[in-house]
């Protein structure tokens, strides 16, 4: 028997490179760097996608969208998240809520929080009040503290549709 509620966790990190904005949750946040990756490097979307797929044992972002596939180059991560949500639907699951922590020294997440929540809620098919996003610095410690990149941790709850 399968229980009706599941929890999944997702993690992602991306390196900073030269640029002028950091894309998180489909929002371009002005910054003196940009995220580097094979897709559009939106680590918030990637972590949530993995949390949803993990909760439902439907795979992971690497198996769904391998970075060896040229089709995934520069890929829109909000659309990738949408594909995962569709897979969940087909398997009889819907997202209940997601909680996201972005660990970075820059940019500040707070000013873009509601724009990110709006995008994510739309992609997930949930109310904005079922999505939270918070920023944490790493207190200047380690690779995040040195501003080499950022990390994201996401938790998702899903229920039987
Ligand atoms: Mg990623």
Coordinates of C-alpha atoms and ligand atoms in Angstrom, one line a residue:
X1 CA 0.0 0.0 0.0
X2 CA 1.2 3.5 -0.9
X3 CA 0.8 6.2 1.7
X4 CA -1.1 9.4 0.5
X5 CA 1.5 11.9 1.5
X6 CA 5.2 12.0 0.6
X7 CA 8.1 14.4 1.3
X8 CA 11.1 14.9 -1.0
X9 CA 14.3 16.9 -0.6
X10 CA 16.3 18.4 -3.4
X11 CA 19.8 20.1 -3.5
X12 CA 21.5 22.0 -6.2
X13 CA 24.5 24.2 -6.6
X14 CA 25.9 26.3 -9.4
X15 CA 29.0 28.3 -9.9
X16 CA 29.1 32.1 -10.4
X17 CA 30.7 33.4 -13.6
X18 CA 30.8 36.8 -15.2
X19 CA 27.4 38.4 -15.7
X20 CA 24.9 40.9 -14.5
X21 CA 22.0 38.9 -13.1
X22 CA 21.4 35.7 -11.1
X23 CA 18.4 33.6 -12.3
X24 CA 16.5 32.0 -9.4
X25 CA 12.9 30.7 -9.6
X26 CA 12.6 32.3 -13.1
X27 CA 13.5 35.8 -11.7
X28 CA 16.6 37.6 -13.0
X29 CA 18.0 39.3 -9.9
X30 CA 20.5 42.1 -10.7
X31 CA 24.0 41.1 -9.5
X32 CA 27.6 41.5 -10.4
X33 CA 27.8 37.8 -11.4
X34 CA 25.6 35.2 -13.2
X35 CA 25.1 31.5 -12.6
X36 CA 26.9 29.1 -14.9
X37 CA 25.4 25.8 -16.1
X38 CA 24.5 23.6 -19.0
X39 CA 20.8 24.6 -18.7
X40 CA 19.9 28.2 -17.6
X41 CA 21.4 27.2 -14.2
X42 CA 18.3 28.1 -12.2
X43 CA 19.3 26.2 -9.0
X44 CA 16.0 27.0 -7.3
X45 CA 14.0 25.3 -10.0
X46 CA 16.5 22.4 -10.1
X47 CA 16.3 21.7 -6.4
X48 CA 12.5 21.8 -6.4
X49 CA 12.3 19.5 -9.4
X50 CA 14.5 17.0 -7.6
X51 CA 12.4 17.3 -4.4
X52 CA 9.2 16.5 -6.3
X53 CA 10.7 13.6 -8.3
X54 CA 12.3 12.2 -5.2
X55 CA 9.1 12.4 -3.2
X56 CA 7.3 10.4 -5.8
X57 CA 10.2 8.1 -6.8
X58 CA 9.9 9.2 -10.4
X59 CA 13.5 9.8 -11.0
X60 CA 15.8 12.8 -10.8
X61 CA 16.6 15.9 -12.8
X62 CA 19.8 14.3 -14.2
X63 CA 18.0 11.3 -15.6
X64 CA 15.1 13.5 -17.0
X65 CA 17.3 16.2 -18.5
X66 CA 20.8 14.9 -18.9
X67 CA 23.5 17.6 -19.4
X68 CA 25.0 15.5 -22.2
X69 CA 21.8 16.2 -24.3
X70 CA 22.3 19.3 -26.5
X71 CA 18.5 19.8 -26.3
X72 CA 19.0 20.7 -22.6
X73 CA 21.6 23.5 -23.4
X74 CA 20.3 26.8 -22.0
X75 CA 17.0 25.0 -21.2
X76 CA 14.3 27.0 -19.4
X77 CA 14.2 25.5 -15.9
X78 CA 10.7 26.8 -15.1
X79 CA 9.6 24.6 -18.1
X80 CA 11.7 21.7 -16.7
X81 CA 9.8 22.1 -13.4
X82 CA 6.6 22.1 -15.3
X83 CA 7.5 18.9 -17.0
X84 CA 8.1 17.3 -13.6
X85 CA 4.8 18.6 -12.3
X86 CA 3.1 17.0 -15.3
X87 CA 4.9 13.7 -14.7
X88 CA 3.6 13.8 -11.1
X89 CA 0.1 14.5 -12.3
X90 CA 0.2 11.5 -14.7
X91 CA 1.3 9.3 -11.8
X92 CA -1.5 10.6 -9.6
X93 CA 0.4 13.1 -7.4
X94 CA 0.0 16.8 -6.8
X95 CA 2.3 19.2 -5.0
X96 CA 1.1 20.4 -1.7
X97 CA 3.8 22.9 -0.7
X98 CA 7.5 23.7 -1.2
X99 CA 10.0 25.3 1.1
X100 CA 13.2 26.6 -0.4
X101 CA 16.5 27.9 1.2
X102 CA 19.0 29.7 -1.0
X103 CA 22.5 29.8 0.6
X104 CA 24.6 32.6 -0.9
X105 CA 26.5 35.8 0.0
X106 CA 25.0 37.6 -3.1
X107 CA 22.4 38.4 -4.3
X108 CA 19.9 39.3 -1.5
X109 CA 16.9 37.1 -2.0
X110 CA 14.3 39.0 0.1
X111 CA 13.5 41.8 -2.5
X112 CA 12.8 39.1 -5.1
X113 CA 11.0 36.7 -2.8
X114 CA 7.5 37.3 -3.9
X115 CA 8.3 37.4 -7.6
X116 CA 10.0 34.0 -7.2
X117 CA 7.1 32.6 -5.2
X118 CA 4.6 33.8 -7.8
X119 CA 6.6 32.0 -10.6
X120 CA 7.0 28.8 -8.6
X121 CA 3.4 28.7 -7.5
X122 CA 2.3 29.1 -11.1
X123 CA 4.6 26.3 -12.3
X124 CA 3.6 24.0 -9.4
X125 CA -0.2 24.7 -9.7
X126 CA -0.4 25.8 -6.0
X127 CA -1.4 28.9 -4.1
X128 CA 1.4 31.4 -3.5
X129 CA 0.9 30.7 0.3
X130 CA 2.1 27.1 -0.4
X131 CA 5.5 28.4 -1.5
X132 CA 8.3 29.9 0.6
X133 CA 11.7 31.0 -0.3
X134 CA 14.4 32.3 2.0
X135 CA 18.0 33.5 1.7
X136 CA 20.8 32.6 4.1
X137 CA 24.4 33.7 3.9
X138 CA 27.1 31.1 4.7
X139 CA 28.6 33.6 7.2
X140 CA 31.5 34.1 4.7
X141 CA 32.7 30.5 5.3
X142 CA 33.9 28.1 2.5
X143 CA 33.2 28.3 -1.2
X144 CA 29.8 29.9 -0.7
X145 CA 31.4 32.4 1.6
X146 CA 34.1 33.3 -0.9
X147 CA 31.3 34.0 -3.4
X148 CA 32.2 31.1 -5.8
X149 CA 28.6 30.2 -6.3
X150 CA 25.4 29.3 -4.4
X151 CA 23.5 26.3 -3.1
X152 CA 19.8 25.6 -2.8
X153 CA 17.9 23.2 -0.6
X154 CA 14.3 22.5 -1.3
X155 CA 11.7 20.4 0.5
X156 CA 8.4 19.4 -1.2
X157 CA 5.3 17.7 0.1
X158 CA 3.1 15.9 -2.4
X159 CA -0.3 14.2 -1.9
X160 CA -2.4 11.8 -4.0
X161 CA -4.5 13.7 -6.4
Ligands
LIG1 MG1 21.4 22.6 -11.5

